[in-house]
Structure formats: structure tokens, C-alpha cells
Amino acid sequence: DYEPINETIKIFEQAIASINRRLKLEPGQYNNITKIATICDSIDGDTDKLLDPKRKFMLEARMIDYINKYNVQCFLFNDCLVLCAIVSRERMSVIGTNLQAEIRPYKHLMTIPLFDIATITTHGKKLKINLASRRIKLKTTKKSETENWLKTIISTRSQCISTKENNNLLQPAQNYSVTI
């Protein structure tokens, strides 16, 4: 009784494997692309450039921009950091027809290539990211989350540019600053 179902499953598995070979996806990379597509669907703004098979999702967190005093959603990828404003429920942008509306909880603010980051500083729950042209100051909910972001940005950025640089980076201490 289950033989036709098993044969159908095998056909689907072969089709998926064939698609993955054509897209040149590594195992597990499909889930990564799906995650990035889900993130892009949640952001109001131009996010088409984020959909790249080589891009890898690393971290996501809600933080506070303590210069401008508003909540931001941060998405860290292997080559860039995306900052989005969190849209209040009253101001959610509704796109689509009356039959099917799509609510996007985030508004794209900026995409920062990791190689543009000059310095990163942490102090408690605060994370300062200095670019050549501006300074971004974020605050997480937990100190451990800030340290995790710092470590991930440093290791990801160094892999983005050169694996050789990674040997020169220090491990975060309680208050930590690194010039990259």
C-alpha cells in the first residue's frame, strides 16, 4: 500500500538533488537561502541584492540605536551587516491586494559591507561600530549577546578579507576595542 508513496518520495528527493546540483548548492545551503529569503520578505525596501547563493546568514538581534533612540533589527551576514528600523504596528506597511496582504515589520535603513568597518568597541551591552564616514552605536539586551556579536563580526570580517588577519585579533575582554 505504501509503495507508490515511497516511489513518489524518491522521485522528489531526486528532483531536489538535481535542482541543488544545477544551483551548485552545498548541503545545508538551501536552508540558508530560505532564511535569507524570509529575512528579505520581512524588510520593506530594496533587498534583492541580499539574495546571493554565496551569502551566509550569521546572526540576528533586536538592538537599540542609542544615538537616534530607536529600536533596530540587525542582520549579520558573512559579508555585510543590515540595519532595519522596527516598524510600529500602527505604521506597518501593507502591500498587496485586499485578498492577500503582506505585512513587513522592518524598514531597511542601511547595508554595511563588513570591510567598511574600521573599529568595533564594546562596553557592557553597548556595541560601537565605526565606519569611515559615520559611527553606529547599538545596545543589546545582554552583555553576552554583545560579546557574541563582536566575536562573530570580527571573525566574519577577517574571513571576508583575509584569513591571515584573523591571527592578529584578540579575544574580547570585559571592555574591548579592536581596530580592524
N, CA and C of each residue as an Amber inpcrd file, in Angstrom:
protein
   540
   0.8090000  -1.2090000   0.0000000   0.0000000   0.0000000   0.0000000
   0.8510000   1.2730000   0.0000000   2.0190000   1.2090000   0.6590000
   2.8680000   2.4000000   0.7690000   3.8850000   2.5170000  -0.3580000
   3.9690000   1.5160000  -1.2150000   4.9640000   1.5220000  -2.2770000
   4.8580000   2.7300000  -3.2100000   3.6590000   3.1190000  -3.6630000
   3.5770000   4.3310000  -4.5070000   4.0480000   5.5910000  -3.7780000
   3.7820000   5.6650000  -2.4810000   4.2200000   6.8410000  -1.7040000
   5.7440000   6.8610000  -1.6260000   6.3520000   5.7110000  -1.3380000
   7.8130000   5.6360000  -1.2650000   8.4540000   5.9970000  -2.5990000
   7.8570000   5.5220000  -3.7060000   8.3820000   5.8600000  -5.0320000
   8.2600000   7.3570000  -5.3020000   7.1540000   7.9590000  -4.8890000
   6.9530000   9.4060000  -5.0570000   7.9920000  10.1820000  -4.2560000
   8.2650000   9.7410000  -3.0390000   9.2760000  10.4000000  -2.1950000
  10.6400000  10.3260000  -2.8620000  11.0010000   9.1640000  -3.4180000
  12.2880000   9.0180000  -4.0980000  12.3840000   9.9520000  -5.3010000
  11.2800000  10.0780000  -6.0530000  11.2650000  10.9770000  -7.2140000
  11.4850000  12.4210000  -6.7690000  10.8140000  12.8420000  -5.6700000
  11.0020000  14.1960000  -5.1460000  12.4350000  14.4100000  -4.6740000
  13.0030000  13.4470000  -3.9730000  14.3820000  13.5680000  -3.4990000
  15.3560000  13.7030000  -4.6630000  15.1240000  12.9380000  -5.7400000
  15.9800000  13.0370000  -6.9100000  15.8310000  14.4010000  -7.5890000
  14.6040000  14.8980000  -7.6470000  14.3660000  16.2150000  -8.2460000
  15.0580000  17.3090000  -7.4400000  14.9590000  17.2350000  -6.1210000
  15.6090000  18.2360000  -5.2580000  17.1220000  18.1620000  -5.4150000
  17.6700000  16.9540000  -5.4520000  19.1190000  16.7950000  -5.6340000
  19.5540000  17.3670000  -6.9800000  18.7440000  17.1520000  -8.0050000
  19.0520000  17.6860000  -9.3340000  19.0340000  19.2070000  -9.3380000
  18.0280000  19.7930000  -8.6960000  17.9370000  21.2600000  -8.6060000
  19.1400000  21.8080000  -7.8610000  19.4930000  21.1850000  -6.7340000
  20.6480000  21.6370000  -5.9540000  21.9370000  21.5560000  -6.7690000
  22.0910000  20.4980000  -7.5660000  23.2900000  20.3880000  -8.4090000
  23.3280000  21.5170000  -9.4370000  22.1700000  21.8140000 -10.0120000
  22.1160000  22.8950000 -11.0090000  22.4030000  24.2490000 -10.3800000
  21.9450000  24.4430000  -9.1540000  22.2040000  25.7100000  -8.4620000
  23.5710000  25.7210000  -7.7860000  24.2440000  24.5790000  -7.8070000
  25.5530000  24.4170000  -7.1700000  25.4920000  24.7590000  -5.6860000
  24.4630000  24.2440000  -5.0190000  24.3070000  24.4730000  -3.5980000
  24.9720000  23.3520000  -2.8080000  25.6430000  23.7250000  -1.7500000
  26.2260000  22.7400000  -0.8530000  25.1310000  22.2350000   0.0820000
  25.3350000  21.0630000   0.7100000  24.3320000  20.5810000   1.6670000
  24.1060000  21.6130000   2.7710000  22.8650000  21.8650000   3.1010000
  22.5200000  22.8490000   4.1280000  22.4020000  24.2600000   3.6080000
  22.9110000  24.5160000   2.4110000  22.8640000  25.8650000   1.8680000
  21.4530000  26.2610000   1.4710000  20.6230000  25.2720000   1.1340000
  19.2230000  25.5620000   0.8080000  18.5340000  26.2400000   1.9890000
  18.7670000  25.7160000   3.2050000  18.1730000  26.3150000   4.3990000
  18.6590000  27.7450000   4.5920000  19.9250000  27.9960000   4.2810000
  20.4910000  29.3370000   4.3910000  19.8110000  30.2910000   3.4140000
  19.6300000  29.8750000   2.1760000  18.9780000  30.7240000   1.1760000
  17.5220000  30.9630000   1.5680000  16.8670000  29.9390000   2.0890000
  15.4850000  30.0920000   2.5580000  15.4170000  31.1030000   3.6930000
  16.3750000  31.0520000   4.6210000  16.4210000  32.0020000   5.7430000
  16.6200000  33.4230000   5.2240000  17.5370000  33.6070000   4.2810000
  17.7860000  34.9380000   3.7240000  16.5550000  35.4440000   2.9810000
  15.8960000  34.5770000   2.2350000  14.6660000  34.9720000   1.5180000
  13.5820000  35.3820000   2.5050000  13.4670000  34.6740000   3.6170000
  12.4900000  35.0200000   4.6520000  12.8060000  36.3900000   5.2490000
  14.0850000  36.6450000   5.4950000  14.5060000  37.9500000   6.0190000
  14.1550000  39.0410000   5.0060000  14.4860000  38.8180000   3.7420000
  14.1900000  39.8090000   2.7010000  12.7000000  40.0910000   2.6110000
  11.8770000  39.0710000   2.7500000  10.4210000  39.2530000   2.7020000
   9.8980000  40.0750000   3.8730000  10.6570000  40.1040000   4.9850000
  10.1980000  40.8500000   6.1580000  10.6510000  42.3150000   6.1420000
  11.4650000  42.6890000   5.1510000  12.0270000  44.0420000   5.0910000
  11.3710000  44.8390000   3.9810000  10.9010000  46.0370000   4.3330000
  10.3610000  46.9690000   3.3480000  11.5340000  47.7780000   2.8040000
  11.8130000  47.6430000   1.5360000  12.9380000  48.3390000   0.9190000
  13.6150000  47.4220000  -0.0810000  14.6670000  47.9140000  -0.6910000
  15.3800000  47.1730000  -1.7240000  16.2850000  46.1240000  -1.0810000
  15.8540000  44.8600000  -1.1330000  16.6400000  43.7740000  -0.5440000
  17.0300000  42.7180000  -1.5750000  16.7680000  42.9810000  -2.8480000
  17.0760000  41.9930000  -3.8820000  18.5630000  41.6330000  -3.9060000
  19.4200000  42.5780000  -3.5880000  20.8580000  42.3210000  -3.6260000
  21.3050000  41.3750000  -2.5170000  20.4720000  41.1880000  -1.4880000
  20.8300000  40.2710000  -0.4020000  20.7300000  38.8100000  -0.8320000
  19.9010000  38.5390000  -1.8310000  19.7210000  37.1580000  -2.2850000
  20.8880000  36.7460000  -3.1800000  21.8560000  36.1190000  -2.5720000
  23.0520000  35.6750000  -3.2690000  23.4190000  34.2990000  -2.7130000
  23.5800000  33.2830000  -3.5660000  23.8990000  31.9460000  -3.0680000
  25.1890000  31.8820000  -2.2430000  26.0940000  32.8430000  -2.4360000
  27.3500000  32.8470000  -1.6810000  27.1930000  33.4870000  -0.3000000
  26.1140000  34.2230000  -0.0860000  25.8980000  34.9120000   1.1870000
  25.4250000  33.9270000   2.2450000  25.9430000  34.0800000   3.4660000
  25.5470000  33.2030000   4.5690000  25.0050000  34.0450000   5.7140000
  23.8910000  33.6020000   6.2540000  23.3010000  34.2560000   7.4200000
  24.0990000  33.8440000   8.6490000  24.4220000  34.8280000   9.5120000
  25.2200000  34.5540000  10.7100000  24.4260000  34.7850000  11.9950000
  23.9360000  36.0070000  12.1920000  23.2520000  36.3910000  13.4340000
  22.1210000  37.3570000  13.1540000  21.2120000  37.4320000  14.1250000
  20.1050000  38.3870000  14.0650000  19.8050000  38.8150000  15.5020000
  19.5430000  40.0880000  15.7030000  19.1950000  40.5610000  17.0430000
  18.4730000  41.8930000  16.9690000  17.6200000  42.1140000  17.9370000
  16.9710000  43.4120000  18.1050000  17.8590000  44.2190000  19.0480000
  18.1960000  45.4200000  18.6330000  19.0560000  46.2860000  19.4370000
  18.4540000  47.6800000  19.5030000  19.0800000  48.5260000  20.2880000
  18.6610000  49.9250000  20.3950000  19.7730000  50.7850000  19.8200000
  19.4300000  51.6390000  18.8740000  20.3690000  52.6290000  18.3600000
  20.3630000  53.7530000  19.3930000  21.4070000  53.8250000  20.2180000
  21.3630000  54.7980000  21.3060000  21.8580000  56.1740000  20.9140000
  22.1330000  56.4250000  19.6410000  22.3520000  57.7890000  19.1560000
  20.9930000  58.3850000  18.7840000  20.2280000  57.6380000  17.9700000
  18.9290000  58.1200000  17.4930000  17.7520000  57.6840000  18.3580000
  18.0030000  56.8250000  19.3420000  16.9910000  56.3810000  20.3170000
  15.8160000  55.6410000  19.6820000  16.0930000  54.6760000  18.8190000
  15.0190000  53.8380000  18.3120000  15.5050000  52.3960000  18.1920000
  14.5330000  51.4830000  18.1440000  14.8360000  50.0640000  18.0340000
  15.2270000  49.7280000  16.6050000  16.2340000  48.8750000  16.4750000
  16.6570000  48.4060000  15.1650000  16.7670000  46.8830000  15.1910000
  16.5260000  46.2940000  14.0480000  16.7480000  44.8600000  13.8710000
  18.0180000  44.7270000  13.0540000  18.9710000  43.9610000  13.5570000
  20.2570000  43.7990000  12.8950000  20.3810000  42.3840000  12.3450000
  20.8180000  42.2840000  11.1120000  21.0520000  41.0020000  10.4680000
  22.5040000  40.9710000  10.0250000  23.2560000  40.0170000  10.5210000
  24.6610000  39.8830000  10.1520000  24.8060000  38.7290000   9.1710000
  25.4480000  39.0270000   8.0410000  25.7510000  38.0190000   7.0340000
  27.2620000  37.9060000   6.9270000  27.7520000  36.9610000   6.1530000
  29.1920000  36.7420000   6.0580000  29.9400000  37.8990000   5.3920000
  29.2250000  38.8250000   4.7420000  29.9010000  39.9240000   4.0590000
  29.3030000  41.2980000   4.3450000  28.2030000  41.3540000   5.0940000
  27.5830000  42.6530000   5.3770000  26.7260000  42.6050000   6.6350000
  26.4400000  43.7880000   7.1410000  25.5470000  43.9820000   8.2780000
  24.3870000  44.8250000   7.7790000  23.1570000  44.3390000   7.9960000
  21.9650000  45.0530000   7.5450000  21.2370000  45.5810000   8.7790000
  20.9870000  46.8960000   8.7880000  20.2490000  47.5300000   9.8780000
  18.8780000  47.9440000   9.3720000  17.8610000  47.6180000  10.1590000
  16.4730000  47.9350000   9.7910000  15.7660000  48.5750000  10.9750000
  14.9450000  49.5610000  10.6840000  14.0840000  50.1400000  11.7150000
  12.9370000  49.1660000  11.9570000  12.5210000  49.0710000  13.2010000
  11.3780000  48.2310000  13.5340000  10.1440000  49.0990000  13.4080000
   9.2630000  48.7070000  12.5140000   8.0700000  49.4920000  12.2180000
   7.0140000  49.1930000  13.2720000   6.4360000  50.2400000  13.8590000
   5.3940000  50.0310000  14.8680000   4.1650000  49.4260000  14.2100000
   3.3490000  48.7490000  15.0000000   2.1580000  48.0880000  14.4610000
   1.2320000  49.0770000  13.7560000   1.1610000  50.2940000  14.2660000
   0.2850000  51.2940000  13.6570000   0.7970000  51.7460000  12.2940000
   2.1160000  51.6570000  12.0890000   2.7000000  52.1790000  10.8520000
   3.1730000  51.0790000   9.9120000   2.7780000  49.8350000  10.1660000
   3.1890000  48.7230000   9.2980000   2.7730000  49.0230000   7.8610000
   3.6730000  48.7580000   6.9310000   3.3240000  48.9770000   5.5310000
   2.5860000  47.7450000   5.0180000   1.4270000  47.9490000   4.4710000
   0.6300000  46.8550000   3.9450000   0.7230000  46.9100000   2.4290000
   1.1870000  45.8130000   1.8580000   1.4090000  45.7460000   0.4170000
   0.5870000  44.5840000  -0.1260000  -0.0500000  44.7530000  -1.2650000
  -0.7780000  43.6560000  -1.8770000  -2.2340000  43.9910000  -2.0800000
  -2.9920000  42.9820000  -2.4030000  -4.4180000  43.1650000  -2.6540000
  -5.1980000  42.9950000  -1.3600000  -6.4940000  43.2530000  -1.4340000
  -7.3430000  43.0520000  -0.2590000  -7.4200000  41.5810000   0.1270000
  -7.2640000  40.7020000  -0.8600000  -7.3540000  39.2720000  -0.5730000
  -6.1140000  38.7550000   0.1420000  -4.9610000  39.2910000  -0.2100000
  -3.7270000  38.8060000   0.3850000  -2.8120000  39.9980000   0.6650000
  -2.7270000  40.3750000   1.9270000  -1.8770000  41.4970000   2.3210000
  -0.6080000  40.9550000   2.9670000   0.4910000  41.6310000   2.7250000
   1.7720000  41.2340000   3.2780000   2.2380000  42.3370000   4.2270000
   2.5070000  41.9670000   5.4640000   2.9440000  42.9440000   6.4510000
   4.4520000  42.8000000   6.6260000   5.1570000  43.9050000   6.4940000
   6.6090000  43.9010000   6.6270000   6.9920000  44.6560000   7.9000000
   7.5200000  43.9320000   8.8820000   7.8090000  44.5610000  10.1770000
   9.0710000  45.4160000  10.2270000   9.9090000  45.3860000   9.1860000
  11.1600000  46.1350000   9.2050000  11.2760000  47.0500000   7.9890000
  11.9080000  48.2110000   8.2150000  12.1940000  49.1700000   7.1480000
  13.7120000  49.2320000   6.9910000  14.2050000  48.9540000   5.7960000
  15.6450000  48.9380000   5.5470000  16.2450000  50.3170000   5.8010000
  17.2760000  50.3670000   6.6310000  17.9940000  51.6140000   6.8940000
  19.3040000  51.6600000   6.1230000  20.1310000  50.6190000   6.2960000
  21.4180000  50.6030000   5.6100000  21.9970000  49.1990000   5.5700000
  22.8090000  48.9770000   4.5530000  23.5950000  47.7550000   4.4370000
  25.0570000  48.1680000   4.4930000  25.7870000  47.5990000   5.4290000
  27.1870000  47.9690000   5.6390000  28.0710000  46.7930000   5.2310000
  28.8880000  46.9500000   4.2000000  29.8520000  45.8920000   3.8900000
  30.8190000  45.7330000   5.0740000  31.1310000  44.5090000   5.4430000
  31.9750000  44.2970000   6.6230000  33.3580000  44.9090000   6.4630000
  33.8770000  44.9730000   5.2370000  35.2050000  45.5510000   5.0620000
  35.2110000  47.0670000   5.2570000  34.0250000  47.7090000   5.3700000
  33.9490000  49.1420000   5.6610000  34.0720000  49.4480000   7.1490000
  34.0290000  48.4290000   7.9880000  34.1060000  48.6480000   9.4370000
  35.5600000  48.9080000   9.8140000  35.7980000  50.0700000  10.4260000
  37.1550000  50.4410000  10.8230000  37.4700000  49.9390000  12.2300000
  36.5700000  50.2050000  13.1870000  36.7710000  49.7360000  14.5640000
  35.4500000  49.2560000  15.1540000  35.5810000  48.3650000  16.1160000
  34.4350000  47.8850000  16.8760000  34.8170000  47.9870000  18.3440000
  33.9340000  48.5510000  19.1430000  34.1880000  48.7080000  20.5630000
  32.9870000  48.1940000  21.3370000  33.2400000  47.4770000  22.4350000
  32.1460000  47.0710000  23.3090000  32.4060000  47.6010000  24.7050000
  31.3310000  47.8770000  25.3900000  31.3780000  48.2420000  26.8020000
  30.0490000  47.7940000  27.4020000  30.0900000  46.7250000  28.1730000
  28.8420000  46.1860000  28.7100000  27.9510000  45.6980000  27.5910000
  26.7390000  46.2490000  27.5210000  25.7770000  45.8550000  26.4910000
  25.8620000  46.7400000  25.2470000  26.8090000  47.6790000  25.2100000
  26.9210000  48.6060000  24.0890000  27.9420000  48.1170000  23.0700000
  27.6010000  48.2900000  21.8170000  28.4470000  47.8920000  20.7010000
  28.5830000  49.1050000  19.7890000  29.8130000  49.6400000  19.6440000
  30.0660000  50.7770000  18.7610000  30.7640000  50.2790000  17.5120000
  30.1970000  50.6270000  16.3710000  30.7740000  50.2520000  15.0840000
  31.1540000  51.5400000  14.3760000  32.4330000  51.7190000  14.1360000
  32.9180000  52.9220000  13.4760000  33.2530000  52.6250000  12.0240000
  32.6250000  53.4020000  11.1580000  32.9060000  53.3230000   9.7260000
  33.7470000  54.5360000   9.3710000  34.2170000  54.6000000   8.1690000
  34.9990000  55.7590000   7.7390000  34.1540000  57.0280000   7.7840000
  32.8730000  56.9190000   7.4560000  32.0390000  58.1120000   7.3320000
  31.1010000  58.3680000   8.5050000  30.8490000  57.3910000   9.3490000
  29.9200000  57.5970000  10.4550000  30.1440000  56.5860000  11.5540000
  29.4790000  56.8030000  12.6720000  29.5780000  55.9260000  13.8360000
  28.1850000  55.3780000  14.1480000  28.1100000  54.1010000  14.4220000
  26.8520000  53.4640000  14.7910000  27.0080000  52.9390000  16.2080000
  26.0750000  53.2920000  17.0630000  26.1180000  52.8340000  18.4500000
  24.8540000  52.0320000  18.7350000  25.0380000  50.7670000  19.0790000
  23.9220000  49.8770000  19.3390000  24.0070000  49.3410000  20.7610000
  22.8640000  48.9780000  21.2930000  22.8200000  48.4110000  22.6330000
  21.9870000  47.1450000  22.5890000  22.5480000  46.0480000  23.0890000
  21.8380000  44.7800000  23.1230000  21.1390000  44.6200000  24.4720000
  20.3860000  43.5450000  24.6080000  19.6900000  43.3050000  25.8790000
  20.5770000  42.5980000  26.8880000  21.6180000  41.9090000  26.4100000
  22.5070000  41.1700000  27.3070000  23.9550000  41.4110000  26.9160000
  24.8200000  41.4680000  27.9240000  26.2460000  41.6590000  27.6780000
  26.8200000  40.4860000  26.8690000  26.3770000  39.2710000  27.1650000
  26.8840000  38.0970000  26.4440000  26.5180000  38.1650000  24.9540000
  25.3470000  38.7500000  24.6680000  24.9320000  38.9110000  23.2710000
  25.8550000  39.8920000  22.5520000  26.2440000  40.9610000  23.2290000
  27.1610000  41.9470000  22.6510000  28.5020000  41.3010000  22.3400000
  29.0170000  40.5140000  23.2750000  30.3030000  39.8430000  23.0620000
  30.2160000  38.8380000  21.9260000  29.0930000  38.1400000  21.8100000
  28.8960000  37.1880000  20.7200000  28.8960000  37.9140000  19.3740000
  28.2220000  39.0590000  19.3060000  28.2060000  39.8580000  18.0710000
  29.6130000  40.3290000  17.7260000  30.3410000  40.7990000  18.7230000
  31.7030000  41.2800000  18.4910000  32.5700000  40.1660000  17.9180000
  32.5700000  39.0140000  18.5580000  33.3780000  37.8810000  18.0930000
  32.9850000  37.4810000  16.6680000  31.6860000  37.4250000  16.4120000
  31.2160000  36.9880000  15.1000000  31.5570000  38.0020000  14.0180000
  31.3820000  39.2930000  14.3050000  31.7280000  40.3110000  13.3100000
  33.2200000  40.2710000  13.0050000  34.0440000  40.1550000  14.0400000
  35.4950000  40.1360000  13.8330000  35.9020000  38.9230000  13.0090000
  35.4350000  37.7400000  13.3930000  35.8550000  36.5420000  12.6630000
  35.2860000  36.5320000  11.2440000  34.0480000  36.9820000  11.0920000
  33.4270000  37.0050000   9.7680000  34.1140000  38.0180000   8.8720000
  34.3990000  39.1990000   9.4130000  35.0500000  40.2370000   8.6220000
  36.4370000  39.7990000   8.1910000  37.1660000  39.1800000   9.1100000
  38.5200000  38.7510000   8.7500000  38.4830000  37.6560000   7.6960000
  37.4900000  36.7790000   7.7360000  37.3490000  35.7510000   6.6980000
  36.9460000  36.3870000   5.3750000  36.1810000  37.4670000   5.4660000
  35.7190000  38.1650000   4.2660000  36.9020000  38.7750000   3.5120000
  37.8730000  39.2770000   4.2420000  39.0080000  39.9540000   3.6110000
  40.1980000  39.0080000   3.4530000  40.6100000  38.4030000   4.5500000
  41.7740000  37.5310000   4.5040000  41.8280000  36.6910000   5.7570000
  42.0340000  35.4250000   5.6300000  42.1210000  34.5700000   6.8110000
  43.4010000  34.8450000   7.5830000  44.3580000  35.4820000   6.9610000
  45.6250000  35.7930000   7.6200000  45.4260000  36.8070000   8.7490000
  44.5230000  37.7920000   8.5570000  44.2730000  38.8230000   9.5740000
  43.7380000  38.2390000  10.8710000  43.0140000  37.1360000  10.7940000
  42.3610000  36.5660000  11.9600000  43.3570000  36.2140000  13.0570000
  44.5970000  35.8770000  12.6920000  45.5960000  35.5100000  13.6910000
  46.0020000  36.6890000  14.5600000  45.7980000  37.9110000  14.0890000
  46.2030000  39.1010000  14.8360000  45.1220000  39.6390000  15.7620000
  43.9230000  39.0740000  15.7250000  42.8290000  39.6000000  16.5220000
  42.8250000  38.9910000  17.9160000  42.4940000  39.8020000  18.8860000
  42.4490000  39.3560000  20.2710000  41.0560000  38.8660000  20.6220000
  40.9490000  38.1180000  21.7150000  39.6550000  37.6880000  22.2040000
  39.0500000  38.8240000  23.0340000  37.7150000  39.0020000  23.0130000
  37.1010000  40.0890000  23.7730000  37.3160000  39.9480000  25.2730000
  37.5960000  41.0560000  25.9040000  37.6530000  41.1040000  27.3620000
  36.3860000  41.7940000  27.8390000  36.3570000  42.2350000  29.1030000
  35.1430000  42.8720000  29.6070000  34.8280000  44.1390000  28.8260000
  35.7860000  45.0110000  28.6740000  35.6480000  46.1880000  27.7990000
  36.6680000  45.9930000  26.7000000  36.2410000  46.0080000  25.4850000
  37.0980000  45.5750000  24.4100000  37.0090000  46.5280000  23.2350000
  38.1130000  46.8060000  22.6340000  38.1430000  47.6190000  21.4320000
  39.1520000  47.0100000  20.4820000  38.8110000  46.9450000  19.2250000
  39.7420000  46.4250000  18.2410000  39.6840000  47.2980000  17.0070000
  40.8460000  47.6060000  16.4740000  40.9040000  48.3080000  15.1910000
  41.1820000  47.2570000  14.1450000  40.3430000  47.2610000  13.1250000
  40.4700000  46.2160000  12.1120000  41.1780000  46.7770000  10.8960000
